[in-house]
Short mmCIF file of C-alpha atoms in Angstrom, two decimals:
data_model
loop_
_atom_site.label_atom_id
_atom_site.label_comp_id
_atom_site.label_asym_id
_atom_site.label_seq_id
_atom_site.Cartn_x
_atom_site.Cartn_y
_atom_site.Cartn_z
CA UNK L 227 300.40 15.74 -12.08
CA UNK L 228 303.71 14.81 -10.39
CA UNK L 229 304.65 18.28 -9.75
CA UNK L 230 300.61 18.48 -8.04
CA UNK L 231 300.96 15.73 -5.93
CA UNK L 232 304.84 15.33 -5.00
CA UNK L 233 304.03 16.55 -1.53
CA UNK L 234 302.46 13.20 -0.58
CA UNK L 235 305.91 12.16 -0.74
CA UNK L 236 307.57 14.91 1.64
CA UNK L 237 309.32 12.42 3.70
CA UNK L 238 310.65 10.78 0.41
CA UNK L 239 314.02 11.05 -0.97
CA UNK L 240 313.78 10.22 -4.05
CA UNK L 241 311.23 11.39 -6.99
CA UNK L 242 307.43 9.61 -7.49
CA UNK L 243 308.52 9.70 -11.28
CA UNK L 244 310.44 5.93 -11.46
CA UNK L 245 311.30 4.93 -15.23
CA UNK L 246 312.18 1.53 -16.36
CA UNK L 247 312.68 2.50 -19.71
CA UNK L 248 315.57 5.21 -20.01
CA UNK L 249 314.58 9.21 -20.76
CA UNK L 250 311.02 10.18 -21.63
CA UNK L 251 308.89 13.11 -22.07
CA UNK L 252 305.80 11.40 -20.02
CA UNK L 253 307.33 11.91 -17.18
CA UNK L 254 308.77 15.57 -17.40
CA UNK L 255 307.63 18.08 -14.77
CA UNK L 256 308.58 21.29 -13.75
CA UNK L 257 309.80 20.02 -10.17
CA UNK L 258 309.21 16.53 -10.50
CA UNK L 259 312.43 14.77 -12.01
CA UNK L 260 312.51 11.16 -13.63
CA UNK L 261 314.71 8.69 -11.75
CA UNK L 262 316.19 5.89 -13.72
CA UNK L 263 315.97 2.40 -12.53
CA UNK L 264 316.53 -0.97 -14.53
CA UNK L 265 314.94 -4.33 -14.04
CA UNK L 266 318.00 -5.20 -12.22
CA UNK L 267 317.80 -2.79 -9.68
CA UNK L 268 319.50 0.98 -9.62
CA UNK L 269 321.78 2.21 -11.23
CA UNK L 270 325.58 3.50 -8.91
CA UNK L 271 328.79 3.31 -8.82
CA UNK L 272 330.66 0.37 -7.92
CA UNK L 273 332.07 -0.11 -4.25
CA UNK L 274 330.71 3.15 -3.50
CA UNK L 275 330.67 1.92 0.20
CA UNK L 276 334.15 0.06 -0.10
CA UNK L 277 336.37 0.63 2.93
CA UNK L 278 339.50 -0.36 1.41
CA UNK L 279 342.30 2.06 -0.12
CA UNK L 280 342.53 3.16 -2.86
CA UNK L 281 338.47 2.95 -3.10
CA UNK L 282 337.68 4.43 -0.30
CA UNK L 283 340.02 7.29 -1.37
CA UNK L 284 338.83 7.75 -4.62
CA UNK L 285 334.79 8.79 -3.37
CA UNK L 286 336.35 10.66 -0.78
CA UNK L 287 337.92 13.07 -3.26
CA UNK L 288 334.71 12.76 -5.93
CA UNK L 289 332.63 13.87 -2.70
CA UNK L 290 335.11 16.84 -1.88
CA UNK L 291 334.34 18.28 -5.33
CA UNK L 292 330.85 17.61 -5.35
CA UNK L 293 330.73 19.08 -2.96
CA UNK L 294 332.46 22.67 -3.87
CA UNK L 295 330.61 25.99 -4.58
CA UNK L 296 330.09 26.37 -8.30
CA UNK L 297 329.71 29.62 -9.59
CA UNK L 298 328.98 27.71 -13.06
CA UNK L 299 325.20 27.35 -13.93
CA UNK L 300 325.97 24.11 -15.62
CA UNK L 301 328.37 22.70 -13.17
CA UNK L 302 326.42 23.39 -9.70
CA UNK L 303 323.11 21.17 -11.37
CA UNK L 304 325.65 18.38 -12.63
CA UNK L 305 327.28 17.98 -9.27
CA UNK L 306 323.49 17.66 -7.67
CA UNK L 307 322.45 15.30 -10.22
CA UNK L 308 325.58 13.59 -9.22
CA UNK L 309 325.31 13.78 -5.69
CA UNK L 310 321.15 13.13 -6.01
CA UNK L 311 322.35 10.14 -8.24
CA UNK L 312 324.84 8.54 -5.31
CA UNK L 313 322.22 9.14 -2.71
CA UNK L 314 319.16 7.59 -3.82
CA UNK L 315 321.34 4.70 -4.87
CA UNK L 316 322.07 3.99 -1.72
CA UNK L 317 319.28 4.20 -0.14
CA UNK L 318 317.45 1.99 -3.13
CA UNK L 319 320.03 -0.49 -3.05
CA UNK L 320 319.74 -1.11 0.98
CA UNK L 321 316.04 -0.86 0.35
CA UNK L 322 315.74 -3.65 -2.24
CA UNK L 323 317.98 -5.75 -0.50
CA UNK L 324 314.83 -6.79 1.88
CA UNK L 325 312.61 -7.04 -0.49
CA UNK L 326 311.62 -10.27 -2.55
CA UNK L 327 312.75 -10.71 -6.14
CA UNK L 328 309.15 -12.06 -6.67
CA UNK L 329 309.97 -14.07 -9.56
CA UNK L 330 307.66 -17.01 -8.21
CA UNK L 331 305.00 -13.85 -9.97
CA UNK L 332 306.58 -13.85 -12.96
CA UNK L 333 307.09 -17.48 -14.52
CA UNK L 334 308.76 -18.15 -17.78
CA UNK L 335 306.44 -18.51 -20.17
CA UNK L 336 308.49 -19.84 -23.47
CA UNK L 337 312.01 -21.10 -22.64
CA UNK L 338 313.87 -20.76 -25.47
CA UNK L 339 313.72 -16.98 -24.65
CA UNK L 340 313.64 -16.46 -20.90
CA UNK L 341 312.20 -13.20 -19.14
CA UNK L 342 310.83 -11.08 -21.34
CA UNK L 343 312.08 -7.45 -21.26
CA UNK L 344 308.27 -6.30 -19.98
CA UNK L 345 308.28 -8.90 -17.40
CA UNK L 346 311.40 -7.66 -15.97
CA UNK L 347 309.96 -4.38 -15.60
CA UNK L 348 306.92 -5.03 -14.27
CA UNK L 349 309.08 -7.62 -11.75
CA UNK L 350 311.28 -4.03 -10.36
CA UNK L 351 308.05 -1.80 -10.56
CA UNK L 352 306.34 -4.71 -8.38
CA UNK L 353 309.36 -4.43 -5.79
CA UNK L 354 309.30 -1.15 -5.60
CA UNK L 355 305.31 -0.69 -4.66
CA UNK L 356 306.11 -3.34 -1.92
CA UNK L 357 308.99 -0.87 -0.71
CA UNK L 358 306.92 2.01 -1.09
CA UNK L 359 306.39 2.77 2.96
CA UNK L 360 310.23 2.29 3.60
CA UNK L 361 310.80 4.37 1.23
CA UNK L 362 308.19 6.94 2.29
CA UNK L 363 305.93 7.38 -0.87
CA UNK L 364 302.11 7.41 -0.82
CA UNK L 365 301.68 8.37 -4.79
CA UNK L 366 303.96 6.61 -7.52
CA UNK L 367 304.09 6.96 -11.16
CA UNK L 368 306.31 4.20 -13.34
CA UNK L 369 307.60 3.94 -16.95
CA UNK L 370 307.87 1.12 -18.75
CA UNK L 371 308.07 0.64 -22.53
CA UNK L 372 307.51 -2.04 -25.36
CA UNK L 373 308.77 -2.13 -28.84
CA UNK L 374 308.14 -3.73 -31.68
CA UNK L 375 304.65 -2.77 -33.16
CA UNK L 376 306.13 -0.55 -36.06
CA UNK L 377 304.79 -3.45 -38.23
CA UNK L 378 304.79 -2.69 -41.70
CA UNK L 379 305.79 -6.19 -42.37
CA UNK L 380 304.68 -9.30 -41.00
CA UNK L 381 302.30 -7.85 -38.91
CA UNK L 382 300.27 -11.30 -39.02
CA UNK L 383 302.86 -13.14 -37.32
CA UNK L 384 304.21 -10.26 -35.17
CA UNK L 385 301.21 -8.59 -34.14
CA UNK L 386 299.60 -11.88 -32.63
CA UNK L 387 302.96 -12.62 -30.82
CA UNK L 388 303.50 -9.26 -29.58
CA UNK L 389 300.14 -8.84 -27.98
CA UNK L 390 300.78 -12.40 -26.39
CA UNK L 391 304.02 -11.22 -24.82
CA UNK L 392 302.00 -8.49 -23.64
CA UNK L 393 298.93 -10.11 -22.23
CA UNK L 394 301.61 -12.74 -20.03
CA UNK L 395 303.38 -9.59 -18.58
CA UNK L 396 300.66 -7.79 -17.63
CA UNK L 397 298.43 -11.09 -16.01
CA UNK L 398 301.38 -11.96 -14.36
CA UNK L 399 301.93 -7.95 -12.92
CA UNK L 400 298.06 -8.18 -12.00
CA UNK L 401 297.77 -11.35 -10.12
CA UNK L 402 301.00 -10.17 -8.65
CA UNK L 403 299.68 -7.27 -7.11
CA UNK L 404 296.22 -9.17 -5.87
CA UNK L 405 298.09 -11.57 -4.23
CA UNK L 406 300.33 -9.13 -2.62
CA UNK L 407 296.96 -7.29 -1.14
CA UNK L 408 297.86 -3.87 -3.12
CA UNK L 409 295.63 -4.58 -6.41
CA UNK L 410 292.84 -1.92 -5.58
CA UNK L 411 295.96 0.69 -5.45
CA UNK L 412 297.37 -0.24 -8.51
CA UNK L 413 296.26 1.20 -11.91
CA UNK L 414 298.33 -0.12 -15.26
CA UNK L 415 297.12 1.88 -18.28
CA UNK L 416 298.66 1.30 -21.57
CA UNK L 417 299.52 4.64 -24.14
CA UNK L 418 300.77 4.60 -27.87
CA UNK L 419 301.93 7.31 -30.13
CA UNK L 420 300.05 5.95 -33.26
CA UNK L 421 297.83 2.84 -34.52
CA UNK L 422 298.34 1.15 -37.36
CA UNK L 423 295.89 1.14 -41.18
CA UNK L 424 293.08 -1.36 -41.16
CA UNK L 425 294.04 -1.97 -45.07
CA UNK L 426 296.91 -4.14 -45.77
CA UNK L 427 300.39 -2.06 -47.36
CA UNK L 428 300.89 -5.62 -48.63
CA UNK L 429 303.27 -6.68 -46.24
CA UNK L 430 301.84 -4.95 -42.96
CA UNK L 431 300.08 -1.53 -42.27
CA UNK L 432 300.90 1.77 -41.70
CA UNK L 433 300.97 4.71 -39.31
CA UNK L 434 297.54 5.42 -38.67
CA UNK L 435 294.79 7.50 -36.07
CA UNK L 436 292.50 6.09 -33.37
CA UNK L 437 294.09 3.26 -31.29
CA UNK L 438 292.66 0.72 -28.39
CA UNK L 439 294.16 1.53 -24.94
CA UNK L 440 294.03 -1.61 -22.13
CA UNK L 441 293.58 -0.33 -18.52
CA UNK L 442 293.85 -3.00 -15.86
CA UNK L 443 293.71 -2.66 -11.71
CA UNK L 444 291.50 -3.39 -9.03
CA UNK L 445 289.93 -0.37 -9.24
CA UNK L 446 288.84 -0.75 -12.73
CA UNK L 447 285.36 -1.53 -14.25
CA UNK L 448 286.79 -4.05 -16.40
CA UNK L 449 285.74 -6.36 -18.75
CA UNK L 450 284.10 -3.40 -21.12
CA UNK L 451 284.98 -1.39 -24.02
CA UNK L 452 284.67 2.38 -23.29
CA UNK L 453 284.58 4.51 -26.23
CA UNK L 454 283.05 3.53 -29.77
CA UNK L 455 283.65 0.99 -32.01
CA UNK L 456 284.89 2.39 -35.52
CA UNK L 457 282.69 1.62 -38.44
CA UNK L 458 285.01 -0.84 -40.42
CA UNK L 459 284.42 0.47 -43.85
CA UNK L 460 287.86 1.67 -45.72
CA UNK L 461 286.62 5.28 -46.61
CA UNK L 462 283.73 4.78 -44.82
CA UNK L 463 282.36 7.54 -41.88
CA UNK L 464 284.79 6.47 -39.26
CA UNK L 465 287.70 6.37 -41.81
CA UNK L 466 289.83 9.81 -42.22
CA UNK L 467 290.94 8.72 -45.73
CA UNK L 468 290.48 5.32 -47.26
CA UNK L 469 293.21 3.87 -45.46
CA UNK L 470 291.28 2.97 -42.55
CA UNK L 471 293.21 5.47 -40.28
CA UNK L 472 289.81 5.73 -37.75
CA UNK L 473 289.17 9.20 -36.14
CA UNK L 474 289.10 8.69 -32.25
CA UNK L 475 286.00 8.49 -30.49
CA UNK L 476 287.49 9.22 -27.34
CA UNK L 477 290.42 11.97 -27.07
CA UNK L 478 293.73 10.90 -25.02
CA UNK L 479 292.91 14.47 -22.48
CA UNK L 480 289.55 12.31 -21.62
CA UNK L 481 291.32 9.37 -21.07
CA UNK L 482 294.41 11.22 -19.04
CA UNK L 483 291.56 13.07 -16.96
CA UNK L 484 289.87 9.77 -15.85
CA UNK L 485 293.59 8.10 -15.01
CA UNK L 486 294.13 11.43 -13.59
CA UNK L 487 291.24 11.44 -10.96
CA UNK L 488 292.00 8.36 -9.70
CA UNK L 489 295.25 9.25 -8.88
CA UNK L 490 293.97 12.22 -6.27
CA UNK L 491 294.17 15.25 -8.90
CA UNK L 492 290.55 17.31 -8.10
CA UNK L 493 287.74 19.38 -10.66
CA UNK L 494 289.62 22.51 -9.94
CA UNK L 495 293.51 20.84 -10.52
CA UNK L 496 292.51 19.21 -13.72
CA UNK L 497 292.73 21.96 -16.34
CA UNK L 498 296.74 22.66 -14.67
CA UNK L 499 297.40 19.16 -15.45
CA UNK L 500 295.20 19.12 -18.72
CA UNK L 501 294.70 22.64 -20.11
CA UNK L 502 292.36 21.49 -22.79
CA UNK L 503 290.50 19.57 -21.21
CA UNK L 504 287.07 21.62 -21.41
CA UNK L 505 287.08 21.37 -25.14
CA UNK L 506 285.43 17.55 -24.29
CA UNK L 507 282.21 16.36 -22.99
CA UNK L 508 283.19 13.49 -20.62
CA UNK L 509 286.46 14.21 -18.50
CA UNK L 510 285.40 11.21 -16.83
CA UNK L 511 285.56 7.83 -18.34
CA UNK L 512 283.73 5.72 -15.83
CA UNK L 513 286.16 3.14 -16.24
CA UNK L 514 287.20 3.72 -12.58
CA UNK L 515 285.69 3.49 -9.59
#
């Protein structure tokens, strides 16, 4: 999709693909590279600017052999990762630096803990959509991660406080961006590897099938459930054992196809960015408008 659309972004610098969250394979594209950011802004070298000796000396030289010829396959791409790396920290840094930190948006909701890591991502992926016309992009794609629902144990107490710290990060991101006027442009959809077993492994569950996704934005027909509900029956005709591991309803191509549409990719693009996608019925959700 990023690879599709990238040319919206032809007076842009750097990539549409902006992760929070360190290497993943979401974001992996042919042309379309990831560029890492943290919730603290990007990521540079120090005093890269500095005037003063021996700074100032020291990039000089790094810059002389970045940039030499290299015959070496391996060694020309590291010095433009390198020199990619230098540039579009600069230009984020002085970029950010007139933009709000916004944390009036995100308040601290328990204390004793502070910001919680999803907040703080959400906080930099909020800056950077207000930035988004200095910094010449029209389509953006973020990454942001949360941990901590492998829950084979306590998953009573975890589970409920997880999806808390969840619910706070995202309300906060969403009011955030209706306030700011940009809501109706911003889409957060939520994707998980696996679910977890409706039966108990006495401590917590297991890896499981068929999982709930939350999509939230102002273009969104919200408030519904799209999809079908399993039957709740261990072993039962929504169950693929007698685990409760439920076979999906919906498939994740369906789901991709609707995000997909949204995000500018047309009927005839779709099967490039999904190549299965006619094996399914509905390659469009409804869920938004």
């Amino acid at each position: 999709l990023a690879d599709l659309k990238k040319a919206l972004n032809s007076s842009s610098q750097i990539s549409m693909n902006i992760s929070l969250a360190g290497n993943n394979f979401f974001q992996v594209g042919n042309e379309a590279f990831q560029y890492h950011v943290t919730p603290g802004g990007s990521l540079g070298l120090n005093q890269y600017a500095a005037t003063y000796s021996p700074v100032r000396e020291q990039y000089q030289a790094l810059n002389g052999v970045l940039a030499h010829d290299h015959d070496h396959l391996f060694e020309a791409e590291y010095a433009n990762i390198m020199s990619r790396a230098i540039s579009n920290d600069t230009l984020l840094k002085t970029t950010l630096a007139g933009i709000p930190a916004y944390s009036n948006y995100f308040p601290v909701h328990a204390p004793e803990t502070g910001l919680t890591r999803l907040q703080g991502q959400l906080r930099m992926i909020l800056r950077l959509i207000a930035a988004r016309q200095q910094l010449g992009m029209r389509r953006q794609i973020f990454f942001c991660s949360m941990g901590g629902f492998d829950t084979h144990d306590a998953q009573l107490t975890e589970h409920a406080s997880l999806l808390g710290e969840f619910s706070e990060a995202v309300g906060d991101f969403y009011d955030a961006t209706a306030a700011l006027g940009f809501a109706q442009d911003v889409t957060l959809f939520t994707a998980s590897d696996f679910n977890r077993t409706y039966s108990s492994n006495g401590k917590g569950s297991d890896h499981a099938w068929g999982s709930h996704q939350f999509v939230v934005g102002g273009a969104v027909q919200g408030g519904q459930l799209y999809g079908e509900m399993p039957v709740t029956e261990l072993g039962g005709p929504s169950d693929t054992n007698s685990r409760g591991a439920w076979i999906p309803s919906t498939s994740v191509d369906e789901y991709s196809a609707t995000l997909a549409r949204w995000f500018g990719v047309s009927d005839a693009e779709m099967s490039v960015v999904l190549p299965n996608i006619g094996r399914f019925a509905r390659p469009n959700l409804g869920f938004l408008g």
